[in-house]
Amino acid sequence: MSTTWETVIGLEIHTQLSTQSKIFSGASTAYGAEPNTQACAVDLGLPGVLPVLNEAAVEKAVMFGLAIDAHIAPRSVFARKNYFYPDLPKGYQISQMDLPIVGNGHMDIEVDGETKRIGITRAHLEEDAGKSLHESFHGMSGIDLNRAGTPLLEIVSEPDMRSAKEAVAYMRKLHELVRYLGICDGNMQEGSFRCDANVSVRPVGQKEFGTRVEIKNINSFKFVEKAINHEVERHIELIENGGKIVQETRLYDANKDETRSMRSKEEANDYRYFPDPDLLPVVITEDFKAQVKTTLPELPEAKKQRFKDQYQLDNESATILTSSRPLADYFESVVVESKCEAKLCANWVTGELSAALNKADLEITDSPVTASQLAGLLARISDDTISGKIAKQVFEELWQTPDSTADSIIEAKGLKQITDTGAIEAVIDQIIAANGKQVEQYRGGNDKVFGFFVGQVMKAMQGKANPAEVNKMLMAKLKA
Amino acid sequence: MHTKTINQLAQGLRSGEFSSVELTQHFLQRIRQHESLNAFITVTEGLALQAAQAADQRIASGDASLLAGIPIAQKDIFCTLGVKTSCGSKMLDNFIAPYNATVVEKFNHAGAVMLGKLNMDEFAMGSSNETSFYGPARNPWDTQTVPGGSSGGSAAAVAAGLAVAATGTDTGGSIRQPAAFCGITGLKPTYGRVSRYGMIAYASSLDQGGPMTRTAEDAAILLQTMAGFDAKDSTSADLPVPDYPAALNQPLAGLKIGLPKEFFGEGLDSGVAAVLETAISEYRKLGAEVADISMPNLNMAIPAYYVIACAESSANLSRYDGVRFGYRCESPVDLTDLYTRSRGEGFGKEVKRRILMGTYALSAGYYDAYYLKAQKVRRLISQDFQQALAQVDVIMSPVTPTTAFGIGAKMDDPIAMYLADIYTIAINLAGVPAMSVPAGFSGGMPVGLQIIGNHFTEDRLLNIAHQYQQVTDWHQQTPTL
């Protein structure tokens, strides 16, 4: 008899808050500078220096808390987390322990058409450490403290996820949210958004959690899914073979697609947290909260609903269009500027434009075709200046030619749709005269031949004839 | 020249009686002459003379503050740009600070002349100056006795006339106790009154810098420069700074003094007690009323202090790891070796003891019993002070149970050493200001009177000390060297 296993997952996600300066010093947080050029006396932990809290980091944490409908602590406290490591200059990390700034919120995810609520236990502010570089120092290690003191918001979920798929959905949703809020650039390559996963399994129906293992630093959506699935398999195999899971921290090796032990519970540090006496408690007043609330952008869920209501979009289009704030903004600009039907705009943004961006591996913010340019194009479809087919040709031209407009391309290439009934009629008459056999077939009841005539007319007019007009006139002529 | 007050010296500089360069040379000469007191770790002769020259120009142009050209010295716990800042430790023997502490910056701005950096107990952990890597400073009143600590070099230098005034820091009595032992005036301000930026941390929630001077008037002048909000120190108080010198001359009639019975009980040397009795009667003559009060939780101050101070210091001193600055052991074989030997060789015995005690107190399973319990005691002690200071204007007490003890007398008995701070430690836990004022002698050694006030009443304390110094001359006594 084989047991059916249930997977239990909780995620801890470190988001780098996109502040100009560090959480406790005035040094810049910009990524990619020469090693140790963005570490001031405070970041270096020189004797005598003191931390001063960057209010922008607090504001961003509060924004996040409001966005997940969480409790914002009226008083939160920074604590020292003590451990020795060369890239941790003070020998302790300033973090929050007992009294985090954000507590008890939630976020809804959607997996296979089902909505599920994931609890968020807490989110706390802390400083990042520097980086140890182990290559090319002749058996020594190099330390780069540029990152030391970068503000982080560590977001801890409840163990509410039951599959790697749900974990990825949660992570994506969170990723989308922090970028929406503008509190994190979400750049996973640069480590702005990092994930640790707590994974355990238990027989279906069992109440108690199994022994959990923490998988550290999984820095892509793909790896999160793979690492969790791998770990779950390892657990089940081990237990079914009579083994026992040890509580430990493991590292995921993406190259080998496996996890390996980093340290066991016994080897775990005693961090000796205690309130940092150099910093005052962070007091959040109702006024401050209200003020931050006014700066909150429309959140993804609300925007999606609005897109459905206001633009009559289906769920799929609305979901895609609201998956990032720049994309949603782009879409809305196109609607406003083109004055076209929203459906047409949505089709073009999620269709032609998205395909072109994907192919060129570009973000919407780097699109060669701006919202104004696309709006100009769609307006010409709408007013029958060009057909949808010709529009695709114009779009390609717009993509290739910076600063061009749909109108200038239509003009230069003579792509304007012919709606002059006289001109169309002349062509139709010619085609009917030249294809007597097909005329007879049609009149004999073969409706399919109608398409042949449309094709011939369009071909003769280089695709520029108004298709509706062609249909109408052809129908009349052939029936005559 | 070395027994004059700041006001007298400022007048001399302005009248042309002497220049700042001359004055500075005089003090540099005295420092050399009394090198055996071991008061200084570093003498910054070149910088001092440069600063003196600049001060002379400022004075000549009529654009100078009261402190311009006045030779003072900094406790070696304050970071001084380009100058070795050792904190009394082998760990920082090679550390040239790349920035100025806010306090140093303020004195520089005022045009004061820095003669050098003063000896101290290692990382301010000690009550005798004997834990200094550079050996103990000596008490100018009897060089076989300690000057007190941790600001022992500061007290010795001012008492011996090697500097007009000095800075000190006080975590559990480190300004007041050496001031008492050396017969000078010392003020520990309210926690948050003076910026801690650039002042090397021992116990962050207790550390406070303050002036060590011959007179209360000089202390008022120094504090005027040192005090004030600093955006670089989140724990500094954003409150206006009163005019301290202007407050000195208020009469004391009607002043209510409280004498806590817990401060005058067992363990207080009878000679010290007699001196204090005389001092209190002097205050009666000045119009003060004296009342007996009780502060029942004071007996818990020493254990609570050693838990909190050690816990904080165990983290504060983690940055000395041999990686970025300070002492690094020879040829470490790996990271653990680098850490253990750099710290093992760089720190002295008392520092290691306190790091171990603090680490223990914060450890899983002990945190509640030690650290949290100590914080509760701290609140109780604070309440004691608040209740007492609701009844009286100030509290008076001894600073130390005895006069200065002999060098080596308590080095093998840390508990006896810790008990020497029994009257000063509670004040730091409560965060209130307190002064040590020279009040007489016992067995030829100076005795200090402690005056304790409520938060941010330094102006009143200085006033009370100053009025006493108008009718006594204990502060004008100088040791025979």
mmCIF file of N, CA and C in Angstrom, chain A residues 41-53 80 82 84-92 98 140 143 145 270 272-280, chain B residues 79 92 95 98-99 191 196-200 204-205 231-235 311-312 315-316 318-321 323-325 335 339 343 359 362-364 367 371:
data_model
loop_
_atom_site.group_PDB
_atom_site.id
_atom_site.type_symbol
_atom_site.label_atom_id
_atom_site.label_comp_id
_atom_site.label_asym_id
_atom_site.label_seq_id
_atom_site.Cartn_x
_atom_site.Cartn_y
_atom_site.Cartn_z
ATOM 1 N N ALA A 41 31.885 54.958 5.664
ATOM 2 C CA ALA A 41 32.372 54.567 6.995
ATOM 3 C C ALA A 41 31.350 53.708 7.739
ATOM 4 N N VAL A 42 30.065 54.060 7.590
ATOM 5 C CA VAL A 42 29.020 53.303 8.295
ATOM 6 C C VAL A 42 28.923 51.879 7.731
ATOM 7 N N ASP A 43 28.962 51.773 6.393
ATOM 8 C CA ASP A 43 28.865 50.448 5.763
ATOM 9 C C ASP A 43 30.071 49.575 6.107
ATOM 10 N N LEU A 44 31.210 50.202 6.301
ATOM 11 C CA LEU A 44 32.427 49.457 6.636
ATOM 12 C C LEU A 44 32.441 49.046 8.102
ATOM 13 N N GLY A 45 31.517 49.578 8.889
ATOM 14 C CA GLY A 45 31.480 49.264 10.315
ATOM 15 C C GLY A 45 32.709 49.791 11.035
ATOM 16 N N LEU A 46 33.184 50.972 10.645
ATOM 17 C CA LEU A 46 34.353 51.540 11.323
ATOM 18 C C LEU A 46 34.023 51.792 12.795
ATOM 19 N N PRO A 47 35.046 51.801 13.647
ATOM 20 C CA PRO A 47 34.795 52.117 15.054
ATOM 21 C C PRO A 47 34.082 53.469 15.180
ATOM 22 N N GLY A 48 33.060 53.521 16.012
ATOM 23 C CA GLY A 48 32.418 54.797 16.326
ATOM 24 C C GLY A 48 31.256 55.195 15.439
ATOM 25 N N VAL A 49 31.055 54.516 14.309
ATOM 26 C CA VAL A 49 29.970 54.948 13.430
ATOM 27 C C VAL A 49 28.621 54.471 13.964
ATOM 28 N N LEU A 50 27.564 55.129 13.530
ATOM 29 C CA LEU A 50 26.221 54.794 13.988
ATOM 30 C C LEU A 50 25.270 54.732 12.799
ATOM 31 N N PRO A 51 24.281 53.860 12.867
ATOM 32 C CA PRO A 51 23.304 53.768 11.791
ATOM 33 C C PRO A 51 22.218 54.826 11.945
ATOM 34 N N VAL A 52 21.751 55.364 10.822
ATOM 35 C CA VAL A 52 20.590 56.265 10.850
ATOM 36 C C VAL A 52 19.599 55.730 9.815
ATOM 37 N N LEU A 53 18.391 55.479 10.247
ATOM 38 C CA LEU A 53 17.398 54.816 9.395
ATOM 39 C C LEU A 53 16.958 55.694 8.229
ATOM 40 N N ARG A 80 19.761 43.213 16.544
ATOM 41 C CA ARG A 80 21.031 42.770 15.984
ATOM 42 C C ARG A 80 21.028 41.251 15.881
ATOM 43 N N ASN A 82 23.506 38.372 15.414
ATOM 44 C CA ASN A 82 24.960 38.249 15.559
ATOM 45 C C ASN A 82 25.531 37.007 14.889
ATOM 46 N N PHE A 84 29.524 35.883 12.708
ATOM 47 C CA PHE A 84 30.755 36.353 12.078
ATOM 48 C C PHE A 84 30.825 35.885 10.629
ATOM 49 N N TYR A 85 31.059 36.789 9.731
ATOM 50 C CA TYR A 85 31.375 36.444 8.356
ATOM 51 C C TYR A 85 32.110 37.636 7.748
ATOM 52 N N PRO A 86 33.102 37.386 6.924
ATOM 53 C CA PRO A 86 33.918 38.526 6.448
ATOM 54 C C PRO A 86 33.131 39.586 5.678
ATOM 55 N N ASP A 87 32.022 39.185 5.030
ATOM 56 C CA ASP A 87 31.284 40.218 4.291
ATOM 57 C C ASP A 87 30.189 40.874 5.152
ATOM 58 N N LEU A 88 30.191 40.554 6.445
ATOM 59 C CA LEU A 88 29.266 41.205 7.380
ATOM 60 C C LEU A 88 30.120 42.112 8.281
ATOM 61 N N PRO A 89 30.254 43.387 7.913
ATOM 62 C CA PRO A 89 31.286 44.230 8.535
ATOM 63 C C PRO A 89 31.176 44.377 10.057
ATOM 64 N N LYS A 90 29.994 44.490 10.594
ATOM 65 C CA LYS A 90 29.885 44.763 12.027
ATOM 66 C C LYS A 90 29.897 43.488 12.865
ATOM 67 N N GLY A 91 29.839 42.325 12.201
ATOM 68 C CA GLY A 91 29.722 41.085 12.963
ATOM 69 C C GLY A 91 28.285 40.886 13.441
ATOM 70 N N TYR A 92 27.406 41.746 13.018
ATOM 71 C CA TYR A 92 25.971 41.537 13.228
ATOM 72 C C TYR A 92 25.225 42.230 12.101
ATOM 73 N N ASP A 98 11.440 40.334 16.912
ATOM 74 C CA ASP A 98 10.170 40.186 17.619
ATOM 75 C C ASP A 98 9.094 41.140 17.115
ATOM 76 N N MET A 140 42.942 33.325 -1.465
ATOM 77 C CA MET A 140 42.317 34.203 -0.474
ATOM 78 C C MET A 140 40.912 34.541 -0.979
ATOM 79 N N ILE A 143 36.540 40.754 -0.641
ATOM 80 C CA ILE A 143 35.290 41.227 -0.046
ATOM 81 C C ILE A 143 34.874 42.504 -0.768
ATOM 82 N N LEU A 145 32.064 45.354 -0.392
ATOM 83 C CA LEU A 145 31.037 45.818 0.546
ATOM 84 C C LEU A 145 30.054 46.810 -0.083
ATOM 85 N N ASP A 270 23.473 30.354 16.825
ATOM 86 C CA ASP A 270 22.613 31.025 17.799
ATOM 87 C C ASP A 270 22.843 32.509 17.538
ATOM 88 N N ARG A 272 21.614 35.155 18.745
ATOM 89 C CA ARG A 272 21.610 36.061 19.906
ATOM 90 C C ARG A 272 20.993 37.435 19.576
ATOM 91 N N TYR A 273 19.808 37.385 18.997
ATOM 92 C CA TYR A 273 19.110 38.639 18.673
ATOM 93 C C TYR A 273 18.888 39.474 19.931
ATOM 94 N N PHE A 274 19.086 40.754 19.834
ATOM 95 C CA PHE A 274 18.634 41.671 20.896
ATOM 96 C C PHE A 274 18.413 43.040 20.265
ATOM 97 N N PRO A 275 17.559 43.852 20.867
ATOM 98 C CA PRO A 275 17.214 45.151 20.262
ATOM 99 C C PRO A 275 18.470 46.007 20.039
ATOM 100 N N ASP A 276 18.593 46.599 18.858
ATOM 101 C CA ASP A 276 19.768 47.422 18.570
ATOM 102 C C ASP A 276 19.674 48.745 19.331
ATOM 103 N N PRO A 277 20.592 48.963 20.283
ATOM 104 C CA PRO A 277 20.497 50.190 21.092
ATOM 105 C C PRO A 277 20.881 51.455 20.329
ATOM 106 N N ASP A 278 21.397 51.303 19.112
ATOM 107 C CA ASP A 278 21.765 52.491 18.331
ATOM 108 C C ASP A 278 20.578 53.086 17.583
ATOM 109 N N LEU A 279 19.465 52.350 17.537
ATOM 110 C CA LEU A 279 18.317 52.816 16.749
ATOM 111 C C LEU A 279 17.081 52.911 17.621
ATOM 112 N N LEU A 280 16.296 53.936 17.371
ATOM 113 C CA LEU A 280 15.048 54.086 18.114
ATOM 114 C C LEU A 280 14.000 53.160 17.491
ATOM 115 N N CYS B 79 37.118 59.364 17.757
ATOM 116 C CA CYS B 79 37.838 59.272 16.498
ATOM 117 C C CYS B 79 38.334 60.658 16.078
ATOM 118 N N LEU B 92 43.373 48.290 18.294
ATOM 119 C CA LEU B 92 43.318 49.491 17.458
ATOM 120 C C LEU B 92 44.621 50.294 17.532
ATOM 121 N N PHE B 95 45.222 51.798 14.311
ATOM 122 C CA PHE B 95 44.057 52.413 13.657
ATOM 123 C C PHE B 95 44.165 53.931 13.598
ATOM 124 N N PRO B 98 39.765 57.623 9.968
ATOM 125 C CA PRO B 98 39.592 58.390 8.734
ATOM 126 C C PRO B 98 38.509 59.467 8.853
ATOM 127 N N TYR B 99 38.045 59.729 10.054
ATOM 128 C CA TYR B 99 37.018 60.768 10.218
ATOM 129 C C TYR B 99 37.045 61.285 11.655
ATOM 130 N N TYR B 191 21.716 60.908 28.900
ATOM 131 C CA TYR B 191 21.905 60.091 27.701
ATOM 132 C C TYR B 191 21.212 60.776 26.525
ATOM 133 N N ARG B 196 27.025 60.586 20.137
ATOM 134 C CA ARG B 196 27.942 59.459 20.265
ATOM 135 C C ARG B 196 28.630 59.142 18.941
ATOM 136 N N TYR B 197 28.343 59.899 17.872
ATOM 137 C CA TYR B 197 28.945 59.570 16.582
ATOM 138 C C TYR B 197 30.465 59.752 16.645
ATOM 139 N N GLY B 198 31.166 58.696 16.317
ATOM 140 C CA GLY B 198 32.625 58.753 16.342
ATOM 141 C C GLY B 198 33.227 58.462 17.695
ATOM 142 N N MET B 199 32.371 58.170 18.659
ATOM 143 C CA MET B 199 32.819 57.800 20.001
ATOM 144 C C MET B 199 32.735 56.275 20.033
ATOM 145 N N ILE B 200 33.856 55.614 20.126
ATOM 146 C CA ILE B 200 33.867 54.153 19.951
ATOM 147 C C ILE B 200 32.995 53.495 21.015
ATOM 148 N N SER B 204 26.179 50.816 23.993
ATOM 149 C CA SER B 204 25.527 51.919 23.285
ATOM 150 C C SER B 204 24.390 52.594 24.041
ATOM 151 N N SER B 205 23.647 51.852 24.856
ATOM 152 C CA SER B 205 22.495 52.464 25.524
ATOM 153 C C SER B 205 22.900 53.187 26.807
ATOM 154 N N ALA B 231 22.324 64.638 13.617
ATOM 155 C CA ALA B 231 21.570 63.781 12.692
ATOM 156 C C ALA B 231 22.262 62.437 12.482
ATOM 157 N N LYS B 232 23.550 62.364 12.799
ATOM 158 C CA LYS B 232 24.277 61.099 12.610
ATOM 159 C C LYS B 232 24.091 60.144 13.786
ATOM 160 N N ASP B 233 23.454 60.619 14.863
ATOM 161 C CA ASP B 233 23.217 59.756 16.024
ATOM 162 C C ASP B 233 21.719 59.747 16.323
ATOM 163 N N SER B 234 21.062 58.641 15.981
ATOM 164 C CA SER B 234 19.605 58.547 16.154
ATOM 165 C C SER B 234 19.196 58.663 17.615
ATOM 166 N N THR B 235 20.112 58.391 18.530
ATOM 167 C CA THR B 235 19.756 58.445 19.945
ATOM 168 C C THR B 235 20.078 59.802 20.565
ATOM 169 N N ALA B 311 26.292 42.584 27.284
ATOM 170 C CA ALA B 311 25.522 42.104 26.133
ATOM 171 C C ALA B 311 25.737 43.042 24.946
ATOM 172 N N GLU B 312 25.568 44.337 25.177
ATOM 173 C CA GLU B 312 25.736 45.293 24.084
ATOM 174 C C GLU B 312 27.171 45.276 23.561
ATOM 175 N N ALA B 315 28.282 42.537 21.078
ATOM 176 C CA ALA B 315 27.972 42.799 19.664
ATOM 177 C C ALA B 315 28.806 43.969 19.133
ATOM 178 N N ASN B 316 28.930 45.023 19.956
ATOM 179 C CA ASN B 316 29.687 46.201 19.504
ATOM 180 C C ASN B 316 31.129 45.861 19.126
ATOM 181 N N SER B 318 32.201 43.026 17.914
ATOM 182 C CA SER B 318 32.325 41.966 16.895
ATOM 183 C C SER B 318 33.036 42.475 15.642
ATOM 184 N N ARG B 319 32.972 43.777 15.424
ATOM 185 C CA ARG B 319 33.557 44.324 14.202
ATOM 186 C C ARG B 319 35.088 44.245 14.206
ATOM 187 N N TYR B 320 35.664 44.000 15.362
ATOM 188 C CA TYR B 320 37.125 43.875 15.422
ATOM 189 C C TYR B 320 37.474 42.421 15.137
ATOM 190 N N ASP B 321 37.546 42.111 13.824
ATOM 191 C CA ASP B 321 37.685 40.722 13.405
ATOM 192 C C ASP B 321 38.926 40.489 12.561
ATOM 193 N N VAL B 323 39.572 41.751 9.746
ATOM 194 C CA VAL B 323 39.312 41.740 8.305
ATOM 195 C C VAL B 323 39.588 43.096 7.649
ATOM 196 N N ARG B 324 39.017 44.162 8.196
ATOM 197 C CA ARG B 324 39.087 45.448 7.494
ATOM 198 C C ARG B 324 40.044 46.462 8.117
ATOM 199 N N PHE B 325 40.216 46.425 9.432
ATOM 200 C CA PHE B 325 41.079 47.403 10.102
ATOM 201 C C PHE B 325 41.502 46.807 11.434
ATOM 202 N N LEU B 335 39.860 31.095 7.910
ATOM 203 C CA LEU B 335 39.006 32.146 8.466
ATOM 204 C C LEU B 335 38.874 32.043 9.990
ATOM 205 N N TYR B 339 40.004 34.814 12.791
ATOM 206 C CA TYR B 339 39.127 35.379 13.815
ATOM 207 C C TYR B 339 39.669 35.112 15.209
ATOM 208 N N ARG B 343 41.377 38.144 17.431
ATOM 209 C CA ARG B 343 40.628 38.602 18.602
ATOM 210 C C ARG B 343 41.295 38.136 19.896
ATOM 211 N N THR B 359 27.963 37.551 25.665
ATOM 212 C CA THR B 359 27.555 36.507 24.726
ATOM 213 C C THR B 359 26.693 35.474 25.455
ATOM 214 N N LEU B 362 23.143 36.662 26.238
ATOM 215 C CA LEU B 362 22.244 36.759 25.075
ATOM 216 C C LEU B 362 21.946 35.404 24.451
ATOM 217 N N SER B 363 22.582 34.356 24.956
ATOM 218 C CA SER B 363 22.469 33.047 24.305
ATOM 219 C C SER B 363 21.072 32.461 24.444
ATOM 220 N N ALA B 364 20.728 31.619 23.466
ATOM 221 C CA ALA B 364 19.426 30.944 23.482
ATOM 222 C C ALA B 364 19.278 30.206 24.802
ATOM 223 N N TYR B 367 18.627 34.209 27.536
ATOM 224 C CA TYR B 367 18.236 35.586 27.215
ATOM 225 C C TYR B 367 17.198 36.140 28.193
ATOM 226 N N TYR B 371 19.228 38.903 30.051
ATOM 227 C CA TYR B 371 19.061 40.179 29.359
ATOM 228 C C TYR B 371 17.698 40.816 29.651
#
